[in-house]
XYZ file of C-alpha atoms in Angstrom:
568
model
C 128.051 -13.534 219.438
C 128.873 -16.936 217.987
C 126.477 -16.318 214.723
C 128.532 -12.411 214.454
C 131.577 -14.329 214.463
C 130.635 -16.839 212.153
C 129.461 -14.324 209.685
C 132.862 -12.549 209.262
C 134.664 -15.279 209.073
C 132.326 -16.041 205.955
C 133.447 -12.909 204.772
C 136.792 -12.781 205.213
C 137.258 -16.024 203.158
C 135.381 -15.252 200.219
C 137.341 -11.554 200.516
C 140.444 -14.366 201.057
C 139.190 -16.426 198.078
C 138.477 -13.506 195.607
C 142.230 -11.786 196.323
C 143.443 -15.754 195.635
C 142.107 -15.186 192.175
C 143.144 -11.884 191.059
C 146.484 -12.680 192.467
C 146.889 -15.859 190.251
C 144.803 -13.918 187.512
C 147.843 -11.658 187.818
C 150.317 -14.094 186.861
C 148.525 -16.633 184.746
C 145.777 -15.462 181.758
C 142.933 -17.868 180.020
C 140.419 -17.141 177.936
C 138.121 -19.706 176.014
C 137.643 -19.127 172.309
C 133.744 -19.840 171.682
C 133.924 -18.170 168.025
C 133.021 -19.745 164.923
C 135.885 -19.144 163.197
C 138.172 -19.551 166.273
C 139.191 -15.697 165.968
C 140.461 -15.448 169.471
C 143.432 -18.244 168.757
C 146.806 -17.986 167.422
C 148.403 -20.325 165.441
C 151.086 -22.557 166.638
C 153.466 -21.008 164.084
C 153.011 -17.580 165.716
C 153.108 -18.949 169.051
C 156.825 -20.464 168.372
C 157.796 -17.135 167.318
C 156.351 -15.158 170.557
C 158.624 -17.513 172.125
C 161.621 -16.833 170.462
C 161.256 -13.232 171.275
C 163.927 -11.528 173.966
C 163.635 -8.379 173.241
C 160.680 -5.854 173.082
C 158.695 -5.656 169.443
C 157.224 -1.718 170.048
C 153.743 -1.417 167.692
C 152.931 1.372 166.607
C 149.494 1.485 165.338
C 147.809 4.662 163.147
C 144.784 3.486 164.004
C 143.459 5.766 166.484
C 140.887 7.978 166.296
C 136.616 7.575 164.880
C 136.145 5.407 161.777
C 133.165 4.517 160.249
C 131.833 1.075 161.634
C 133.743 -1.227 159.403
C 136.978 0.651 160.523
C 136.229 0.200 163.901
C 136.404 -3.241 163.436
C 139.693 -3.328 162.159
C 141.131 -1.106 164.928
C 139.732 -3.197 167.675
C 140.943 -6.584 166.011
C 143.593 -5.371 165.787
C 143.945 -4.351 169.276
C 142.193 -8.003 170.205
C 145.099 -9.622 168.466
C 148.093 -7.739 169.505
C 146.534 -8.039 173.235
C 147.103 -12.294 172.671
C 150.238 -11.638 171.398
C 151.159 -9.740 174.740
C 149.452 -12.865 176.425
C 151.967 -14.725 174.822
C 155.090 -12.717 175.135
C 156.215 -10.071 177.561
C 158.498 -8.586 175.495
C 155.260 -7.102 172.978
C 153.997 -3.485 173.829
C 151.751 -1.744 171.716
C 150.221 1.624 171.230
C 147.709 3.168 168.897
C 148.236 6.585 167.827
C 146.451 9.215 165.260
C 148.443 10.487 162.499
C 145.735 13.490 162.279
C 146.327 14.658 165.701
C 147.694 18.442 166.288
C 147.944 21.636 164.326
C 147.376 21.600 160.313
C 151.419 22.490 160.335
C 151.745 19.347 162.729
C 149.918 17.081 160.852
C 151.288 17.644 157.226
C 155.012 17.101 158.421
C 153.762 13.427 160.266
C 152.073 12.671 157.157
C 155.404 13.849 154.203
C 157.437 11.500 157.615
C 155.394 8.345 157.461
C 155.119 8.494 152.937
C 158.758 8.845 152.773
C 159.010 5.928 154.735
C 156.813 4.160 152.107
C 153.867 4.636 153.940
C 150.600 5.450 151.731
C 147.959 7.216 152.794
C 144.094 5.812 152.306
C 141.433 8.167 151.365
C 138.483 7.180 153.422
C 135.127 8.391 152.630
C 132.727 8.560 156.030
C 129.315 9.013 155.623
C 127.301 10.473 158.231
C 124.089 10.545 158.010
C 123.144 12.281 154.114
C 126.963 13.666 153.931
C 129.963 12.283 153.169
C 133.680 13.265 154.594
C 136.879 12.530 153.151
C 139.477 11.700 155.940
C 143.189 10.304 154.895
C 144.011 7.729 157.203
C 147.526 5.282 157.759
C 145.979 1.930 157.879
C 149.436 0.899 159.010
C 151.264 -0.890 162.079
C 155.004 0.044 162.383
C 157.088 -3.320 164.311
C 160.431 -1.265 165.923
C 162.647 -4.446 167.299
C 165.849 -2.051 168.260
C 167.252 -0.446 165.315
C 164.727 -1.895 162.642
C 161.464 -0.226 161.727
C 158.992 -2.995 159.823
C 155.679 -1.306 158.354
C 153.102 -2.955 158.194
C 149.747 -2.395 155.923
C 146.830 -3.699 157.737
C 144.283 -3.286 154.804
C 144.077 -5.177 151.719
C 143.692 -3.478 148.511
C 140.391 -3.593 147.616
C 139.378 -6.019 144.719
C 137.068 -5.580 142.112
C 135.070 -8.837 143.136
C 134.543 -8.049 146.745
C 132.829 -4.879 148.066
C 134.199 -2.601 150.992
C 132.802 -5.064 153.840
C 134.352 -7.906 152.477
C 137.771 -6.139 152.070
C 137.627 -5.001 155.608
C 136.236 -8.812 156.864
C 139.684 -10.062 154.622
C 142.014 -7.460 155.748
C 140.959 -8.443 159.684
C 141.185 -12.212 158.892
C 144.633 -11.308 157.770
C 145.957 -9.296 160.769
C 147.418 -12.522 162.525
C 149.377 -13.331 159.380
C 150.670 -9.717 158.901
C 151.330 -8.259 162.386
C 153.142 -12.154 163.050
C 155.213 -11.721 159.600
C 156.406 -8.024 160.731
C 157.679 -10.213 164.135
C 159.410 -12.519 161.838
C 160.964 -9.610 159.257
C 162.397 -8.335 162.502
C 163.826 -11.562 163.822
C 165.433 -12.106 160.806
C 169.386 -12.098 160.397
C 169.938 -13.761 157.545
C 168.195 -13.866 154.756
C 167.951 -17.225 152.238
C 169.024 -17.798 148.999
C 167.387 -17.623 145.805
C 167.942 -18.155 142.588
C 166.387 -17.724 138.756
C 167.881 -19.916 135.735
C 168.998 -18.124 132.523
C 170.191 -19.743 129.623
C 166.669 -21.423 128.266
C 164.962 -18.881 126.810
C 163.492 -18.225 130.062
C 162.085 -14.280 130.648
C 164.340 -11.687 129.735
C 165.890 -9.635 133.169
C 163.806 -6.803 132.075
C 160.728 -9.068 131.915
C 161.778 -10.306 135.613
C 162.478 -6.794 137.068
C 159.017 -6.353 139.146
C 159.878 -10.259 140.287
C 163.609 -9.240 141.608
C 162.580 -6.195 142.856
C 159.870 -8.353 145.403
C 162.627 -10.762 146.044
C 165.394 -8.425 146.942
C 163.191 -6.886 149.934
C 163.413 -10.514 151.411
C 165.794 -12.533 150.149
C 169.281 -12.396 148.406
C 168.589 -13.317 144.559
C 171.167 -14.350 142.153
C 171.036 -16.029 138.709
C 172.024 -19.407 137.696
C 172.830 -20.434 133.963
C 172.533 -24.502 134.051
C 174.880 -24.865 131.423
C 177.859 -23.431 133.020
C 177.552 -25.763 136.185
C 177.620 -29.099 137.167
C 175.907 -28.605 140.372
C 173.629 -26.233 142.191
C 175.235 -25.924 145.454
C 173.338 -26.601 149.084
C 173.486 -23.158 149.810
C 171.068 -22.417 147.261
C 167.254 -22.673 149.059
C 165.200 -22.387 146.362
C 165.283 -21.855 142.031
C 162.567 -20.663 139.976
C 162.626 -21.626 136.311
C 160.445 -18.949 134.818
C 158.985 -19.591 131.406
C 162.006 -21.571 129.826
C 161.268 -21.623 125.549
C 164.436 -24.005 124.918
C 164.721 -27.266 125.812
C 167.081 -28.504 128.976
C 169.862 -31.021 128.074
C 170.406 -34.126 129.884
C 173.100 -32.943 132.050
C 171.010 -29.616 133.076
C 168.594 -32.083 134.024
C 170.782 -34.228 135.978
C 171.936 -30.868 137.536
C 167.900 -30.478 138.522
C 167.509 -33.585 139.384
C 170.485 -33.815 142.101
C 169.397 -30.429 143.313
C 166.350 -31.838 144.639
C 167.897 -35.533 145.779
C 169.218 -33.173 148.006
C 166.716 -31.178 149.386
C 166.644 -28.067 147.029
C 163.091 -26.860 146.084
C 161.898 -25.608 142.237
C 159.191 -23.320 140.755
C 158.832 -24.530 137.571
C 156.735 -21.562 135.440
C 156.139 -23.432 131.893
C 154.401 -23.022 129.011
C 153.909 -26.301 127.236
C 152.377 -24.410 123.940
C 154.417 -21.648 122.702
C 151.908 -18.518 122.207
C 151.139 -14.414 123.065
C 148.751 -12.831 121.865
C 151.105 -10.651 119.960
C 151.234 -13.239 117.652
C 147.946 -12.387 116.032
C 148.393 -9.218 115.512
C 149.440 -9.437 112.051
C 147.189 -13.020 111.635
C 144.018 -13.507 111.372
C 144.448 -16.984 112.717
C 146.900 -18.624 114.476
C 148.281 -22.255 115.084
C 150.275 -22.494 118.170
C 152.822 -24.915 118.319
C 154.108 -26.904 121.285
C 157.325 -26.574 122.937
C 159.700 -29.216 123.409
C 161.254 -28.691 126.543
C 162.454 -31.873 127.244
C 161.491 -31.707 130.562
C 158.462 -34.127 129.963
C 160.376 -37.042 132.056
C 161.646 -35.410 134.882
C 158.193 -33.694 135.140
C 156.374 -37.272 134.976
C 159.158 -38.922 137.559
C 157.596 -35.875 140.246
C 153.981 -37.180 139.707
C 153.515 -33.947 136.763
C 151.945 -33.835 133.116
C 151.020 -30.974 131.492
C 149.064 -31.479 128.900
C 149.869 -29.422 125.309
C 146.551 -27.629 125.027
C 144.786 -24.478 126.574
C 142.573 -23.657 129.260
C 139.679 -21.483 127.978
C 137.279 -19.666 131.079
C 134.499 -17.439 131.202
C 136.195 -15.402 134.097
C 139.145 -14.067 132.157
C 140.272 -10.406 131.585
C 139.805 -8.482 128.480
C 141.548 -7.503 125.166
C 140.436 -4.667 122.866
C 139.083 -5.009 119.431
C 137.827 -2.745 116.991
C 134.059 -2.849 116.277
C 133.598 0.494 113.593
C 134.885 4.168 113.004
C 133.449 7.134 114.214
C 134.905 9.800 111.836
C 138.890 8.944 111.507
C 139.180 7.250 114.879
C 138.487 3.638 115.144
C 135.889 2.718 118.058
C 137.151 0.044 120.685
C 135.681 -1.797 123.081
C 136.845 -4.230 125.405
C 135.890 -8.259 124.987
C 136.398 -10.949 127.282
C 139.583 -13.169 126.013
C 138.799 -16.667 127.496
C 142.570 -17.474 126.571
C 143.679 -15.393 129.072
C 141.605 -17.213 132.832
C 141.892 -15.735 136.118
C 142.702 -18.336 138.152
C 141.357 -18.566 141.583
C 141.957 -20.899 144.386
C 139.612 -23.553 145.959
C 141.787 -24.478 148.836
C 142.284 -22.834 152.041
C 145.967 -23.616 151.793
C 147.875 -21.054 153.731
C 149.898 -20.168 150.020
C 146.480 -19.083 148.281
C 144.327 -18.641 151.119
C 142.607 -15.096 151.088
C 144.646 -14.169 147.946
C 142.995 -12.241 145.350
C 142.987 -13.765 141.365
C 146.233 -14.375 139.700
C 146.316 -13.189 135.674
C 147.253 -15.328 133.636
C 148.003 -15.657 129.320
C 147.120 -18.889 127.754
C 147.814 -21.271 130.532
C 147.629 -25.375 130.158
C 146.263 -27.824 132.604
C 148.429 -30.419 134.799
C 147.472 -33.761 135.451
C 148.679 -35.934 138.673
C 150.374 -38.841 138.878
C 150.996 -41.562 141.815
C 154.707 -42.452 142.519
C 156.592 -44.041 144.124
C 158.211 -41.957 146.278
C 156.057 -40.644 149.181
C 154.732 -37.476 148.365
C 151.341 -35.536 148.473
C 150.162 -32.925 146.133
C 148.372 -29.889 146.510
C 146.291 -28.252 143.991
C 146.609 -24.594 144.387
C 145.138 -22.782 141.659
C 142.546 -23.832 139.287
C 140.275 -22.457 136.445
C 136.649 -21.141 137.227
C 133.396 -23.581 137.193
C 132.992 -22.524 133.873
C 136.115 -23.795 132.164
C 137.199 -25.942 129.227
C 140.123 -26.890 127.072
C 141.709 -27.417 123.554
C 144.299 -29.656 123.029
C 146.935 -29.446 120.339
C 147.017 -28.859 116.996
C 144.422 -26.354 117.442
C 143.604 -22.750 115.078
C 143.275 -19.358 117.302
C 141.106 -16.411 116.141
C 139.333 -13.691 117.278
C 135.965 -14.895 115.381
C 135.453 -16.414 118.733
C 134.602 -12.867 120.315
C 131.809 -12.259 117.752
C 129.931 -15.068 119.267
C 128.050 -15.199 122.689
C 129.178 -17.636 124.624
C 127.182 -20.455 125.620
C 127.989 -21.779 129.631
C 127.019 -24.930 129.106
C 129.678 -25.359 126.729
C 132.269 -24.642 129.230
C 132.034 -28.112 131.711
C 135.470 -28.795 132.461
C 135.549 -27.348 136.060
C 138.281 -26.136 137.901
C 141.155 -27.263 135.932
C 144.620 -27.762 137.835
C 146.992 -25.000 136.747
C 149.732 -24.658 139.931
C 150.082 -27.879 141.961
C 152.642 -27.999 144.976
C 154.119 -31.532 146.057
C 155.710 -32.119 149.046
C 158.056 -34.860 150.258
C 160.345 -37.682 149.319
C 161.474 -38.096 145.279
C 162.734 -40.861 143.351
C 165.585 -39.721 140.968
C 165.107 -39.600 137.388
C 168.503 -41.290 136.728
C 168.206 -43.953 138.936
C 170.218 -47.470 137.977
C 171.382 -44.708 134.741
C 174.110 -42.487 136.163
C 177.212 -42.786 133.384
C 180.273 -41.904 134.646
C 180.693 -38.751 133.602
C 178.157 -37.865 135.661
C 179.525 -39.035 138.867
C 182.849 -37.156 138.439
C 180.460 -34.011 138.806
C 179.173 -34.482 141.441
C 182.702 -35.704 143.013
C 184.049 -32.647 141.842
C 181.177 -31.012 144.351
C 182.170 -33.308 147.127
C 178.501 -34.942 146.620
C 177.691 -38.576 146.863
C 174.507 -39.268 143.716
C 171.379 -39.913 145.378
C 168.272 -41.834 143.956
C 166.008 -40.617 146.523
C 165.499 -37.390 148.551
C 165.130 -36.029 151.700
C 161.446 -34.339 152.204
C 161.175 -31.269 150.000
C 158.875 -29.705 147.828
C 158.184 -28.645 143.902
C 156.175 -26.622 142.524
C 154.339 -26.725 138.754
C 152.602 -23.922 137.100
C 151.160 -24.497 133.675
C 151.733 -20.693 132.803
C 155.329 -18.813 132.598
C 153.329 -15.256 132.682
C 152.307 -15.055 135.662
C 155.387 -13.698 137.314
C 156.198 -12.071 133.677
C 156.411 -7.961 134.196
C 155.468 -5.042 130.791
C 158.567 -3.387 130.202
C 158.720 0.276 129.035
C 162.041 0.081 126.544
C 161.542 4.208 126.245
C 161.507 4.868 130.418
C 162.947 2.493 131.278
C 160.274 1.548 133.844
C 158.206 -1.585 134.495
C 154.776 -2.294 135.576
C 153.974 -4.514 138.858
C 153.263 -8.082 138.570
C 149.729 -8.842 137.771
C 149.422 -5.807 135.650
C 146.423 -5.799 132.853
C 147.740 -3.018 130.662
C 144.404 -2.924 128.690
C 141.900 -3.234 131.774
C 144.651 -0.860 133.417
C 144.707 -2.561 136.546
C 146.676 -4.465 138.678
C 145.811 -8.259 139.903
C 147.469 -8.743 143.243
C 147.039 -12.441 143.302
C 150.360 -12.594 141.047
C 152.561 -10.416 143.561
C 151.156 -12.589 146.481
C 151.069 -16.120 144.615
C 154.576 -15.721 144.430
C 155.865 -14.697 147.297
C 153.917 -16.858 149.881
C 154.992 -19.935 147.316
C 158.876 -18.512 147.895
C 158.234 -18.032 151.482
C 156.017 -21.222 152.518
C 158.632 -23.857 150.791
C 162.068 -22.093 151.910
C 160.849 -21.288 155.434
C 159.995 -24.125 158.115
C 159.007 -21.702 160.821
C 157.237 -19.131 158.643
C 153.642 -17.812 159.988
C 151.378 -18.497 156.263
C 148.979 -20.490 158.244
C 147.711 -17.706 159.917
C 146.322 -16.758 156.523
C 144.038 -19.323 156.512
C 141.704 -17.798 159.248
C 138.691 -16.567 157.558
C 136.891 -13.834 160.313
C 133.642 -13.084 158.934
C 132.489 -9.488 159.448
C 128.232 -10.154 160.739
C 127.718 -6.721 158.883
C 124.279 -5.009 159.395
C 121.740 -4.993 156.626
C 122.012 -0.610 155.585
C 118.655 -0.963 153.999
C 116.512 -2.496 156.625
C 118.473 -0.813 159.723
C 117.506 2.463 157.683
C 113.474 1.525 157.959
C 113.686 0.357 161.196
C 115.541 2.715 162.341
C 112.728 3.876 165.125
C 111.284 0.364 166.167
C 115.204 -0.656 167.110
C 116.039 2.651 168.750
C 112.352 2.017 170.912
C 113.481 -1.770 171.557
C 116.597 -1.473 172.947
C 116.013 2.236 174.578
C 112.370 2.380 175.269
C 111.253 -1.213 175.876
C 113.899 -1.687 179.255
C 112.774 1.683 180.793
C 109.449 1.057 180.196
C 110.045 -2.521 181.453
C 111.894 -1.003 184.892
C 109.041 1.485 185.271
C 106.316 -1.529 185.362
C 108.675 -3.434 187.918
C 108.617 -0.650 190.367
C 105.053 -0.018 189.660
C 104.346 -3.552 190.961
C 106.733 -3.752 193.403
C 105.587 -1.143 195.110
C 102.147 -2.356 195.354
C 102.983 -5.863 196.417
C 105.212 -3.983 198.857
C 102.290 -2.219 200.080
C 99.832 -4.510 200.098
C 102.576 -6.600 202.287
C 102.410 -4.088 204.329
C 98.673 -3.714 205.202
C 98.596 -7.100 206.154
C 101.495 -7.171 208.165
C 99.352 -4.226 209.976
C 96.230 -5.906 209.969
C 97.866 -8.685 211.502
């Protein structure tokens, strides 16, 4: 009776124990992240704002339905990540639907719904087995805080040096960044203040459309001419000086310089050598001369140089030339232009990280310099392993292209073309100011300052990358990063841009979940293909076969047990 009673009590308090843990399981959730790449944790940035949340983010995902495997992946990261976002907050709810759900009638009126919302439809081809089908799919999440709708596009557009694995493995290292940026979009009330200079020669507004067009979605945008005021005002969050050809007078750069003493950021997009390749067209050479900007000093007082020559690369786009006739027409082919680099990043800063190559048109190098003043810079983008450069006065022809070239020639690696520095300044003017000066910045109600509070600046040796083709005759402009003779689009540009814009203006923005890199562990087609009937036999056959020998012996030993016990 005593060992009966003993025994249920055992029971009941590991049946106590176990209902002790789901019920705290309930309320509290853990998990321990064992992966590689540390897939399973958020950022701290996307943490803070989970927190902020008090009202319920609805995601809708079109991601439901059967997907080939790499698509599967994507749909169930997806669903892994938006599950430790609920972790996080209990104000996120989620739900995955199919667009291609219902009757053909059905289906057509969801799909003309979601594209006029801006939506665009993927053609997917599946193969199965020796066929392929061609599916349309929404690769889309749609963030509904209240009243606002934020869509989201899961997959990257795929780029020419990646294949469709590698797309999919960026896209899902990605989906913390995007789904937490939708969160943010949603948050926001208020959006910060931009601005673009005029009044240097800088890009035309027509030039600049695709670039205000990005900026409106986000931001409020205005333009500043430098020589109608004294000061650029607090409000102001960020300027971008894109591709200035005139030089800045002292006062615009006092105006500058006092913007930043006080904690305003700048893009500067320069060209320190004034040349387009529209300027051989009627040449057969070409000597490029440099511009004075007269920004050489304030540049140098920031810890920049950029040196008046070119960056030449053997990863560049292409240009057409004409290499014979074939009855009236004149045969072209395409030749690499090594003026013209695509610049790539070797950082996993969360600005470039996982971006694809930014275009660019005869860019220069920058050299760093130590100051004073306590700040750190970043190189962000730099020319290819097989790089070089000419310095000024130099002669520019296309009897370069008739030549193969020769890598070895090309050994200055990974050139700095965009470098970001971040924190404290020393002013250009310090133990300088004239008096005219300080009744400027009286007239502003602003004290001078000779050093700043922490903010940032950004250099790029190149004023085209953010530089749009304009169609005079439509009226219409391409997107940023467009190669109008390759006739495609670089997305680096576009996203260069605006994660530059967005990581400098925004303290609590989410970039650093771009730098996760998930790599997809993607089956090799070819050998899974020959060994198709050994694997299927390992993991179907081998464990039955296994089982069946277990029982076999078991019941002998049972048996054999047995007769003994008998015998005995």
């Amino acid at each position: 009776m005593k060992n009966f009673v003993l025994r249920n009590l055992n029971i009941l308090l590991v049946l106590g124990v176990i209902l002790f843990i789901n019920i705290i399981a309930h309320y509290y959730h853990a998990y321990l992240d064992l992966t590689e790449e540390k897939r399973f944790t958020l950022t701290q940035s996307t943490i803070n704002n989970l927190n902020k949340l008090n009202n319920t983010v609805h995601f809708q995902v079109l991601l439901d339905g059967e997907f080939p495997s790499g698509f599967k992946k994507l749909q169930q990261s997806t669903k892994d990540i938006l599950n430790q976002f609920a972790t996080e907050s209990p104000y996120i709810e989620f739900t995955f639907e199919n667009p291609n759900e219902g009757t053909i009638e059905e289906i057509n009126t969801r799909r003309k719904a979601l594209t006029k919302d801006g939506l665009i439809p993927t053609n997917l081809m599946v193969k199965s087995g020796s066929e392929n089908k061609e599916q349309i799919i929404f690769p889309y999440a749609i963030a509904n805080l209240g009243e606002k709708k934020i869509a989201i596009n899961l997959l990257e557009e795929q780029r020419i040096d990646m294949d469709q694995d590698e797309d999919l493995g960026n896209s899902i290292s990605l989906l913390e960044y995007k789904l937490a940026n939708g969160i943010q979009k949603a948050l926001q009330t208020s959006k910060k203040n931009v601005l673009i200079s005029t009044g240097h020669g800088e890009l035309s507004d027509d030039q600049t459309q695709a670039l205000s067009t990005l900026l409106y979605q986000f931001f409020n945008v205005g333009k500043i001419n430098l020589d109608t005021v004294p000061i650029i005002k607090k409000e102001a969050d960020l300027l971008i000086i894109p591709k200035p050809s005139q030089p800045f007078s002292e006062k615009n750069k006092f105006t500058l310089d006092q913007y930043v003493m006080n904690g305003g950021k700048i893009i500067f997009l320069l060209d320190r050598i004034s040349m387009s390749i529209d300027s051989m067209n009627t040449r057969k050479e070409y000597i490029p001369e440099p511009l004075d900007l007269n920004l050489e000093d304030l540049l140098f007082k920031y810890g920049f140089r950029i040196e008046p020559g070119f960056v030449l690369d053997l990863e560049c786009t292409r240009i057409p030339q004409v290499i014979g006739q074939q009855g009236n027409k004149p045969q072209i082919e395409l030749f690499p232009w090594y003026y013209h680099p695509l610049i790539a990043s070797y950082s996993n800063h969360p600005i470039v990280a996982n971006i694809d190559r930014v275009s660019s048109e005869f860019p220069s190098f920058i050299d760093t310099l130590k100051t004073k003043s306590s700040s750190r810079k970043t190189i962000l983008l730099n020319s290819s392993r097989y790089s070089r450069y000419q310095l000024a006065p130099m002669k520019i022809d296309f009897e370069i292209l008739r030549y193969t070239p020769q890598p070895e020639k090309f050994n200055k690696p990974f050139l700095p073309i965009a470098v970001l520095a971040e924190g404290e300044f020393s002013s250009l003017y310090e133990n300088r100011v004239d008096e005219n000066m300080l009744i400027a910045m009286r007239s502003a109600n602003l004290e001078y300052k000779n050093k700043s509070t922490n903010t940032s600046i950004m250099v790029v040796a190149d004023g085209d990358i953010v530089k749009n083709l304009f169609d005079k005759e439509s009226g219409k402009f391409a997107p940023l990063g467009y190669h109008k003779f390759e006739k495609r689009t670089f997305n680096g540009n576009k996203d260069f841009i605006l994660n530059s814009i967005e990581y400098m203006i925004n303290p609590d923005n989410v970039l650093l979940a771009r730098s996760k890199e998930i790599k997809l562990r993607m089956l090799d087609k070819v050998k899974a293909e020959k060994e198709v009937n050994y694997w299927q036999f390992l993991n179907i056959g081998a464990p039955l076969i296994g089982l069946l020998l277990f029982g076999i012996f078991n019941f002998q030993w049972r048996k054999k047990k047995y007769i003994k016990a008998q015998a005995a």
